[in-house]
XYZ file of C-alpha atoms in Angstrom:
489
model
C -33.377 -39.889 -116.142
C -31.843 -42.886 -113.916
C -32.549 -43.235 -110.463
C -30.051 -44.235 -107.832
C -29.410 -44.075 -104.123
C -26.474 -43.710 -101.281
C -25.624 -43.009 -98.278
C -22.122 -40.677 -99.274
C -21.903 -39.066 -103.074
C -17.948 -38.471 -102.911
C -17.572 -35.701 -105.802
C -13.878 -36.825 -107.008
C -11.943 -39.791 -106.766
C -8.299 -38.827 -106.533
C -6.432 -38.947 -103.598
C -8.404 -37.053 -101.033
C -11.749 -38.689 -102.506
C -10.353 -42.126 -102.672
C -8.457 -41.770 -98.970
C -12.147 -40.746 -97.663
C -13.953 -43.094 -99.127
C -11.438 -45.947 -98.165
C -11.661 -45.060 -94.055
C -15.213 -44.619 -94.011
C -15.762 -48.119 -95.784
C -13.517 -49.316 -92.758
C -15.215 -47.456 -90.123
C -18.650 -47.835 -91.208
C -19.995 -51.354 -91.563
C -23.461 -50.125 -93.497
C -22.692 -47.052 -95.289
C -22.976 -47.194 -98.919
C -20.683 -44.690 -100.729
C -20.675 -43.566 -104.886
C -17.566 -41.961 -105.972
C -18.004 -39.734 -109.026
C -14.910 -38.674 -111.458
C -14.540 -36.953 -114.612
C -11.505 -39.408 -115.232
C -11.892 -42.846 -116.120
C -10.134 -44.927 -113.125
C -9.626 -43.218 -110.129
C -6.478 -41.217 -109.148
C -7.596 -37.738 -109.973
C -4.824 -35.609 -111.522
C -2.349 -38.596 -111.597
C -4.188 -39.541 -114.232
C -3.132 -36.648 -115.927
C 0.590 -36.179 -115.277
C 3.594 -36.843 -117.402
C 4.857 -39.752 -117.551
C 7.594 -39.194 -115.748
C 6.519 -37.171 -112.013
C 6.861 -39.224 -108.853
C 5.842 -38.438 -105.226
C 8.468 -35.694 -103.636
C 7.812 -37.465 -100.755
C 8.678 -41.249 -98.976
C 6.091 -43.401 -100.701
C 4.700 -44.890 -97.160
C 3.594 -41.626 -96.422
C 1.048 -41.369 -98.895
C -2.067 -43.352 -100.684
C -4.917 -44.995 -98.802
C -4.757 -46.107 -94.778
C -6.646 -49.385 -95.503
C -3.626 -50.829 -97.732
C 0.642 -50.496 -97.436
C 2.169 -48.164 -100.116
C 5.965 -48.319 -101.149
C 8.657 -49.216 -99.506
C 11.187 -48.355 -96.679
C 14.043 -49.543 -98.780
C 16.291 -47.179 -99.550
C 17.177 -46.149 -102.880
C 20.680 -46.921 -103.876
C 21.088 -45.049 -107.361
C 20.291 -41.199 -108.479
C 19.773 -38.438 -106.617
C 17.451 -39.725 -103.713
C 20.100 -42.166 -102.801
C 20.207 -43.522 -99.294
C 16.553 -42.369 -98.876
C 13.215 -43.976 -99.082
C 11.591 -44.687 -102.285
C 9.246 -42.227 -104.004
C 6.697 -43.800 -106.109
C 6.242 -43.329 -109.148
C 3.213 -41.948 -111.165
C 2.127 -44.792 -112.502
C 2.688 -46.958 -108.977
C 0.445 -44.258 -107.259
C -2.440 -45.086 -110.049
C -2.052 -48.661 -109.821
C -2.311 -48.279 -105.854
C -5.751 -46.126 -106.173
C -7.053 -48.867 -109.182
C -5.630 -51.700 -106.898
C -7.884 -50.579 -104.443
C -10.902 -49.834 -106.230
C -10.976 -52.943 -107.736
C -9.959 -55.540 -104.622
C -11.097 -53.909 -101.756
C -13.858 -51.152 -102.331
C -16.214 -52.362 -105.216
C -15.992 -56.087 -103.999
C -17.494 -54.974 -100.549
C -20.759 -54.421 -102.657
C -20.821 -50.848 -100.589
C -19.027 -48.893 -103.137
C -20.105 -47.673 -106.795
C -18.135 -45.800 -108.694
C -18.929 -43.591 -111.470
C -16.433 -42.834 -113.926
C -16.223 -40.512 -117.015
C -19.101 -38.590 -114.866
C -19.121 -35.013 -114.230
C -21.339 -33.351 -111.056
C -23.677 -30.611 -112.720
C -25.630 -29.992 -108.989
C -28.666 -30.508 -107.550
C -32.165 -30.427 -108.974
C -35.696 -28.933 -108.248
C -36.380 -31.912 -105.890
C -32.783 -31.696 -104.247
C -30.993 -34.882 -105.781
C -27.748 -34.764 -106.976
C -27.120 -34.647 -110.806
C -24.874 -36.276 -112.830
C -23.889 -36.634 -116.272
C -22.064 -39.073 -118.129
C -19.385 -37.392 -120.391
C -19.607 -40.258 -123.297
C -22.943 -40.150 -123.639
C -24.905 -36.808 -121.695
C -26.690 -39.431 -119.990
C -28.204 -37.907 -116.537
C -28.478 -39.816 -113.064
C -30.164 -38.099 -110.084
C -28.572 -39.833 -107.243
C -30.783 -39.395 -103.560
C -28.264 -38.732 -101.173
C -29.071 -40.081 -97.661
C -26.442 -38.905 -95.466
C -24.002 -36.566 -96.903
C -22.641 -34.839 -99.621
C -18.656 -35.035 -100.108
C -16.610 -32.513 -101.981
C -13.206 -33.988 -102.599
C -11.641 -31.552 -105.457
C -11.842 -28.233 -103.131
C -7.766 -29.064 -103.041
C -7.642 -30.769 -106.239
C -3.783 -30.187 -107.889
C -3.684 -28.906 -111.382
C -1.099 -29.573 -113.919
C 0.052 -27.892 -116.758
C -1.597 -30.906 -119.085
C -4.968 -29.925 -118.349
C -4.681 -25.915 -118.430
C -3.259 -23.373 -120.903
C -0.280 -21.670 -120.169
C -0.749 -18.700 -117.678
C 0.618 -15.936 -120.359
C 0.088 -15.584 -124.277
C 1.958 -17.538 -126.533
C 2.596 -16.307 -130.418
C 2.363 -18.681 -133.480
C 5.515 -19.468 -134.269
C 6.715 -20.397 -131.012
C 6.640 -24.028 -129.205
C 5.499 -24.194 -126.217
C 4.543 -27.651 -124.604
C 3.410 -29.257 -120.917
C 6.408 -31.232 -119.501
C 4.172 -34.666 -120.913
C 5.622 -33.471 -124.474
C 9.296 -33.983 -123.057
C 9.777 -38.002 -123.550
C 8.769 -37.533 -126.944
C 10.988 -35.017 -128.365
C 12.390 -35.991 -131.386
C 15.331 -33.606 -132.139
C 17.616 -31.242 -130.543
C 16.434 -27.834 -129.593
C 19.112 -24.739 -129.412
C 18.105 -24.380 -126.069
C 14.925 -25.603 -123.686
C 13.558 -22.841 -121.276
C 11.285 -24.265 -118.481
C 8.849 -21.723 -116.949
C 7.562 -21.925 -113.546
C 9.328 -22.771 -110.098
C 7.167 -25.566 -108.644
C 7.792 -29.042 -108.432
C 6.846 -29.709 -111.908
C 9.059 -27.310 -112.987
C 11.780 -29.024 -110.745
C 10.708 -32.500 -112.060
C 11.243 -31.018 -116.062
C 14.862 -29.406 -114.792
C 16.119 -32.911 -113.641
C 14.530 -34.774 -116.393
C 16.292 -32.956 -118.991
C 19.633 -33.121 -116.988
C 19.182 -36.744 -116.341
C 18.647 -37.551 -120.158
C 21.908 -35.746 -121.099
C 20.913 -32.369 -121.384
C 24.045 -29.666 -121.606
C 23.108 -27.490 -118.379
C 24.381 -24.445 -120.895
C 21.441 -25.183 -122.840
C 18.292 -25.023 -120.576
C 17.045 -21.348 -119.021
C 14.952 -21.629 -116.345
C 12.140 -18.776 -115.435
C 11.541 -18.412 -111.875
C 9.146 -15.746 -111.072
C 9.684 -16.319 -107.031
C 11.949 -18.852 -105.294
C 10.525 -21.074 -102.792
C 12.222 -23.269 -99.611
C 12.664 -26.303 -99.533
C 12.031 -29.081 -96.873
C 14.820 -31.642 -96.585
C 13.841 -34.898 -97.722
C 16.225 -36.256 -95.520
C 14.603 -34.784 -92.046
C 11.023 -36.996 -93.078
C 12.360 -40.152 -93.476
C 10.284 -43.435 -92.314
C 12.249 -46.211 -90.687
C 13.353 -46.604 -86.277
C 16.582 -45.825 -87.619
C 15.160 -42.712 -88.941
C 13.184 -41.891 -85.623
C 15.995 -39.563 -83.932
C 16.501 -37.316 -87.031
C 12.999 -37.073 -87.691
C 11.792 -36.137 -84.062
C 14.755 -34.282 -83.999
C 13.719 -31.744 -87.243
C 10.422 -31.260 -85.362
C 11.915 -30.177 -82.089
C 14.515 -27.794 -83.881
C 11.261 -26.614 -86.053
C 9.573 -25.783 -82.628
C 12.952 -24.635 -80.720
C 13.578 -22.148 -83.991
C 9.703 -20.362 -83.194
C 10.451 -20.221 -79.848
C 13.554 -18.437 -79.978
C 12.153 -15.777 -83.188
C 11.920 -12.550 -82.736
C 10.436 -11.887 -86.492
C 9.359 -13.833 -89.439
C 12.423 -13.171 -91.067
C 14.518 -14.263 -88.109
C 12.439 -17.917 -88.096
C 13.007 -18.700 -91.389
C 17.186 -17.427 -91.093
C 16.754 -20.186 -88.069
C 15.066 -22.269 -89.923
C 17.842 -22.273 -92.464
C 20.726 -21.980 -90.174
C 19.618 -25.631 -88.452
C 18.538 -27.268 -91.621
C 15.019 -27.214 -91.798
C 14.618 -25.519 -95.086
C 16.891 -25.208 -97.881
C 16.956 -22.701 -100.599
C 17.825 -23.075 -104.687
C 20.240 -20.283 -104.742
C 22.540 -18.602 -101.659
C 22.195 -15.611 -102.973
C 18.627 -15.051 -103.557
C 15.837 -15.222 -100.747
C 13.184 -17.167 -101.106
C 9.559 -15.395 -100.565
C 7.300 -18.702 -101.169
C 6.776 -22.661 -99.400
C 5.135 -24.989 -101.387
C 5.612 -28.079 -98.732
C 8.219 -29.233 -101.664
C 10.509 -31.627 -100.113
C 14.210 -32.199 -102.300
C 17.341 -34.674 -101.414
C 20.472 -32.624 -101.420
C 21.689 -34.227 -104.107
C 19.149 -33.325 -106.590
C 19.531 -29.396 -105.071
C 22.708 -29.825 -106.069
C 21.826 -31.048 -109.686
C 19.191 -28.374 -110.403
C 22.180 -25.883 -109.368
C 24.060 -26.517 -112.220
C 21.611 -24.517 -114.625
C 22.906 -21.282 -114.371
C 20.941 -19.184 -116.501
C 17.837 -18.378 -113.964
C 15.650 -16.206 -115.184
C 14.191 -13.854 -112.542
C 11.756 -11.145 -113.706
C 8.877 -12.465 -112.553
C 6.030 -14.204 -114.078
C 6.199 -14.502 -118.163
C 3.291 -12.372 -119.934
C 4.064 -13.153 -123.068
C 6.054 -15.230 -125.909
C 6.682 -14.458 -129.033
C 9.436 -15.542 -131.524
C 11.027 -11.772 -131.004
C 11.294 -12.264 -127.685
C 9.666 -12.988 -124.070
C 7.825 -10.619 -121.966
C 8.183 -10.810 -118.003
C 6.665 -8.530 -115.478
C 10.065 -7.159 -115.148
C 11.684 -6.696 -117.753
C 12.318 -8.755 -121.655
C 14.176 -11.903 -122.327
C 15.425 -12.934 -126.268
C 14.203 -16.373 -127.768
C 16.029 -18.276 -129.973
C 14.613 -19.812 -133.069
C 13.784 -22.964 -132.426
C 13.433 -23.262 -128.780
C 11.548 -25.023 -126.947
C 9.422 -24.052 -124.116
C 8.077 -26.615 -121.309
C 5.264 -24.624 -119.674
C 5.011 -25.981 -115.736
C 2.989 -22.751 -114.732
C -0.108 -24.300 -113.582
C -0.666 -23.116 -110.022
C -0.568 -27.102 -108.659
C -2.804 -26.815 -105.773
C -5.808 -24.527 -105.468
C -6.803 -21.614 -103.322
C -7.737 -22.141 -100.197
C -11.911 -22.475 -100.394
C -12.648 -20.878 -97.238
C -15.135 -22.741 -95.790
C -15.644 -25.218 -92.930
C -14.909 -29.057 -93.660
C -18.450 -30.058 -92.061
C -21.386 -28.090 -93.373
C -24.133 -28.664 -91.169
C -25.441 -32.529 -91.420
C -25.530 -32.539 -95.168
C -21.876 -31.546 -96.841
C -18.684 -32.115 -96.025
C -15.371 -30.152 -97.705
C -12.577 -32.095 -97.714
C -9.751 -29.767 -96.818
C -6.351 -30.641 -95.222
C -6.515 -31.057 -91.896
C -2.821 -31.572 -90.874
C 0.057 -29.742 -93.030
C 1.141 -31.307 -96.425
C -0.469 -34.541 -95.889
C -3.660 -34.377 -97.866
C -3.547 -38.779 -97.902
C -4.104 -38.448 -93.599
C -6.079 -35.598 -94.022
C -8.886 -37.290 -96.278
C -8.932 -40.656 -93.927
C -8.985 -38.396 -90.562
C -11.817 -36.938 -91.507
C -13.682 -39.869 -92.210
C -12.474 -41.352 -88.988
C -14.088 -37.722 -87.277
C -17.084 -38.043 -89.296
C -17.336 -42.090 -87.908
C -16.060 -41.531 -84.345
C -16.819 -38.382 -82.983
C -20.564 -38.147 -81.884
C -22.239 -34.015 -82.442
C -22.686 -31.705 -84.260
C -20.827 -29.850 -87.167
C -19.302 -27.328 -85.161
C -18.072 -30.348 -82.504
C -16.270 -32.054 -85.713
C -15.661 -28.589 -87.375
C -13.293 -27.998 -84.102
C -11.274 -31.001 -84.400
C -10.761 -30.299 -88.473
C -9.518 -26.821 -88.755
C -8.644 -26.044 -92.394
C -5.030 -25.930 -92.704
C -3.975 -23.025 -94.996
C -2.548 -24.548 -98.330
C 0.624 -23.050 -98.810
C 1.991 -20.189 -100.953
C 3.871 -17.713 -99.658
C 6.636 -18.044 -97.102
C 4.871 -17.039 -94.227
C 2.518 -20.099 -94.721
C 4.755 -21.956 -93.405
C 3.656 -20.534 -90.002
C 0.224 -20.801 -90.575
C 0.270 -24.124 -91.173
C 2.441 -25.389 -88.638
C -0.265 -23.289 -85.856
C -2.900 -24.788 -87.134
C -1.709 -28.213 -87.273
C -0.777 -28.015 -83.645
C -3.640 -26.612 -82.258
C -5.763 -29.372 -84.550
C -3.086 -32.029 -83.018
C -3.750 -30.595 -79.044
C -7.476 -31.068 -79.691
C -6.874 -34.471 -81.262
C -5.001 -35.789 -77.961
C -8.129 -35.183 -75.987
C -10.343 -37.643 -77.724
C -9.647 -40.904 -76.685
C -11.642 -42.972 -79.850
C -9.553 -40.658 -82.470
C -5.877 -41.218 -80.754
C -6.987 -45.129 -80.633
C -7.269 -44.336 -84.825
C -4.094 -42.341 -84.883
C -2.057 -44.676 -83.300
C -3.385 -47.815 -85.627
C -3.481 -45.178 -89.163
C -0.375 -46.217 -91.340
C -0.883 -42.297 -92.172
C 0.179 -41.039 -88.679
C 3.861 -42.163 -88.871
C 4.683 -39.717 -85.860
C 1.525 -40.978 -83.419
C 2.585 -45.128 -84.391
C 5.921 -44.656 -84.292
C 5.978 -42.397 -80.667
C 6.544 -45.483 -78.796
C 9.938 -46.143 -79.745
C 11.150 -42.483 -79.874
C 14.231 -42.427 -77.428
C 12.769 -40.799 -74.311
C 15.249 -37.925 -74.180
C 15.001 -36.857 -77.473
C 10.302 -37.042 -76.817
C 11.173 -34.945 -73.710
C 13.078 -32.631 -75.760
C 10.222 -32.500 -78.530
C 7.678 -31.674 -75.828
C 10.055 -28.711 -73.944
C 10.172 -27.645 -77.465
C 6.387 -27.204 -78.240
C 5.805 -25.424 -74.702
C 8.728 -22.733 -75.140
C 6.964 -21.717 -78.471
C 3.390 -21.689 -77.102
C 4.361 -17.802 -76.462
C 5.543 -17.148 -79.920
C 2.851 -18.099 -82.157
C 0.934 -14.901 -81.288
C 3.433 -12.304 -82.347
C 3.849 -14.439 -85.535
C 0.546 -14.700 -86.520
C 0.039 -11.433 -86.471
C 2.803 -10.591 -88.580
C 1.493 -12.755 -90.846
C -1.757 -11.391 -91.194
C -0.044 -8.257 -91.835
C 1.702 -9.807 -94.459
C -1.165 -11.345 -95.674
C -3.031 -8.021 -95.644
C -0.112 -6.242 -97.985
C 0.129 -9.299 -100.208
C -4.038 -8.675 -101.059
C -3.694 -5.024 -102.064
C -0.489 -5.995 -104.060
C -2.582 -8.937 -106.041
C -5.467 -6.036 -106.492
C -3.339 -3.428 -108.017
C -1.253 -5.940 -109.826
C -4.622 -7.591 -111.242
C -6.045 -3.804 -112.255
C -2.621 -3.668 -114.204
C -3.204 -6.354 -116.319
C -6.635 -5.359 -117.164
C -5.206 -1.951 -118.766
C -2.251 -4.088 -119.718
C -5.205 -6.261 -122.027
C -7.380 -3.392 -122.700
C -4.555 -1.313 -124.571
């Protein structure tokens, strides 16, 4: 067995391992750091997407700290039009490869291990590793810390099985198959109501599709943010301290969950697929109005909950049947896309660290903050653990509160450290701290009136939500003992 050493084994190098990794090399002039990944170039699940995803979100706001992403341009054709650009999949990769390749291995700091898979520690406590071509194993002495970076990791319907049975007989594909389809289908049903599914929707319409001819299976309908309210730019700066003073202004003024998220609505914060239908979910998916209004011209939406089954009779759903046509094609975009919260601290005493977000939907600042915590802020774990609060990853609706608590208590605590705001202000990741400056003052006054008037609401909120979050458990309990006597029979 090989023998290496290093200061920071970084388990994963996609965007949260990569964005650590790239900080700490900044921060810390001696650390040595080995990045391990079962892919072969980093970029984690990028590397595993269809060809055609892109970010949902303004390219600048995303990728390392260390190195510009993207563009403030404006697009000026399709359905983001008029709004920053959105990389691509393959622009994200080359950004992460860039990287690796320029910056990070040249500093003669950085090694990275690739088609390598973490297996765990041995009898003498050094971390294991194995090389997927050839079963090779490394024990790698770890001198400082140990770094989990795919506690978050997104999944994508490439790399999992569909979430229900499928029959022979029917066809049933991940949204990678789409570009290569090489005849017409009767009709094309795309199940799942994430931004993958979104992504296959407006791919098929873009490409010519007859909206007639694709069904689309939502099992619950989400909000939406407004791409238009996080836009980068000083001539962006009113409207986008402006959606986070109206965010703040809506808690304030709620008397109930339901009545946030009606304000919410009502002031254009979120957005919803369908007027008719309520949404129950948040995903932190951000859409253009324009391509809302393209995914609402599919108007057979399927809502019986999630598919159990397939079969060329006919499609099972939790409630109720749907008929398949022979010959059609299903695009499966049911893979749950981020991961369940892990539940544990982000520093584990002095010898592991979790990378979790740390700030809501922005798991690029949340990777490089930590690094800059784990570089700048002297004590212990529970010193750093109280400036990195895990931010819930979203899923249902009421998430949307939890996250937006968190983040502002992590923020409050944040503003009392002078060496982290000096980091905030310079990250390229903190758009909001760089860009405060230059906020019109009225408008920052009006922010800040805004985040004391809800102080008094989060309380009454939260608690709702844990009730919520109490129900939801003993739902997902007796719906899971269903299934079992659902397979057993």
């Amino acid at each position: 067995m090989d023998h290496l050493e290093t200061d920071y084994l970084v388990i994963g190098a996609g965007a949260m391992g990569m964005g650590f990794a790239d900080a700490l090399l900044a921060l810390d002039g001696d650390a040595h750091i080995t990045l391990v990944d079962r892919h072969h170039r980093p970029g984690g699940h990028w590397n595993d997407a269809y060809s055609f995803v892109r970010l949902h979100q303004p390219s600048v706001f995303y990728g390392l700290n260390s190195r510009p992403f993207g563009s403030e341009v404006p697009d000026t054709q399709g359905p983001n039009r008029g709004l920053a650009e959105m990389g691509t999949g393959q622009a994200v990769l080359d950004h992460f490869e860039q990287a690796m390749r320029q910056t990070l291995l040249p500093s003669g700091r950085v090694r990275f291990l690739s088609m390598t898979e973490h297996v765990g520690a041995d009898a003498q406590g050094r971390q294991v590793v194995h090389s997927l071509l050839d079963g090779r194993a490394t024990a790698l002495t770890v001198r400082r810390k140990l770094v989990h970076a795919t506690l978050t990791g997104t999944r994508v319907p490439s790399t999992h099985a569909p979430r229900y049975a499928v029959a022979p007989g029917v066809r049933c594909v991940p949204p990678n198959a789409l570009p290569g389809i090489a005849g017409a289908h009767p009709r094309y049903t795309v199940v799942g109501a994430g931004k993958t599914a979104m992504d296959a929707c407006q791919w098929l319409l873009h490409n010519g599709t007859d909206p007639a001819r694709i069904r689309w299976v939502i099992s619950n309908d989400a909000w939406f943010i407004d791409r238009a309210n996080v836009q980068p730019g000083v001539e962006n700066l009113p409207r986008f301290f402006e959606s986070l003073a109206l965010q703040y202004e809506c808690v304030a003024q709620s008397a109930s969950l339901a009545d946030l998220f009606d304000r919410l609505e009502e002031t254009g914060q979120l957005l919803r697929l369908d007027a008719g239908v309520r949404p129950t979910r948040y995903r932190c998916a951000t859409v253009s109005q324009a391509e809302l209004a393209e995914l609402r011209r599919i108007a057979h939406v399927l809502r019986l909950g999630r598919v159990r089954s397939i079969a060329p009779t006919g499609m099972t759903l939790e409630r109720g049947t749907a008929e398949v046509l022979p010959g059609e094609l299903f695009i499966d975009c049911s893979a749950e896309g981020l991961a369940s919260q892990p539940g544990v601290p982000v520093f584990e005493g002095d010898h592991a660290i979790h990378l979790q977000m740390v700030r809501q939907c922005a798991p690029s600042f949340s990777a490089a903050f930590t690094a800059a915590v784990e570089c700048l802020v002297d004590g212990d774990a529970g010193l750093r653990n109280g400036l990195c609060a895990p931010v819930q990853l979203p899923q249902e609706d009421f998430h949307w509160v939890t996250m937006q608590a968190t983040t502002l208590a992590n923020r409050q605590k944040w503003s009392r450290h002078e060496r982290l705001m000096q980091w905030l202000t310079e990250s390229r990741l903190d758009y909001g701290t760089r860009m405060r400056p230059l906020v019109p003052a009225g408008l920052l006054e009006r922010y800040v009136r805004a985040i004391k008037a809800a102080s008094p609401a989060w309380a009454p909120l939260l608690a709702e939500c844990a009730q919520r979050q109490a129900a939801g458990s003993k739902a997902a309990v007796r719906a899971h003992a269903r299934e079992e006597v659902a397979a057993a029979s």
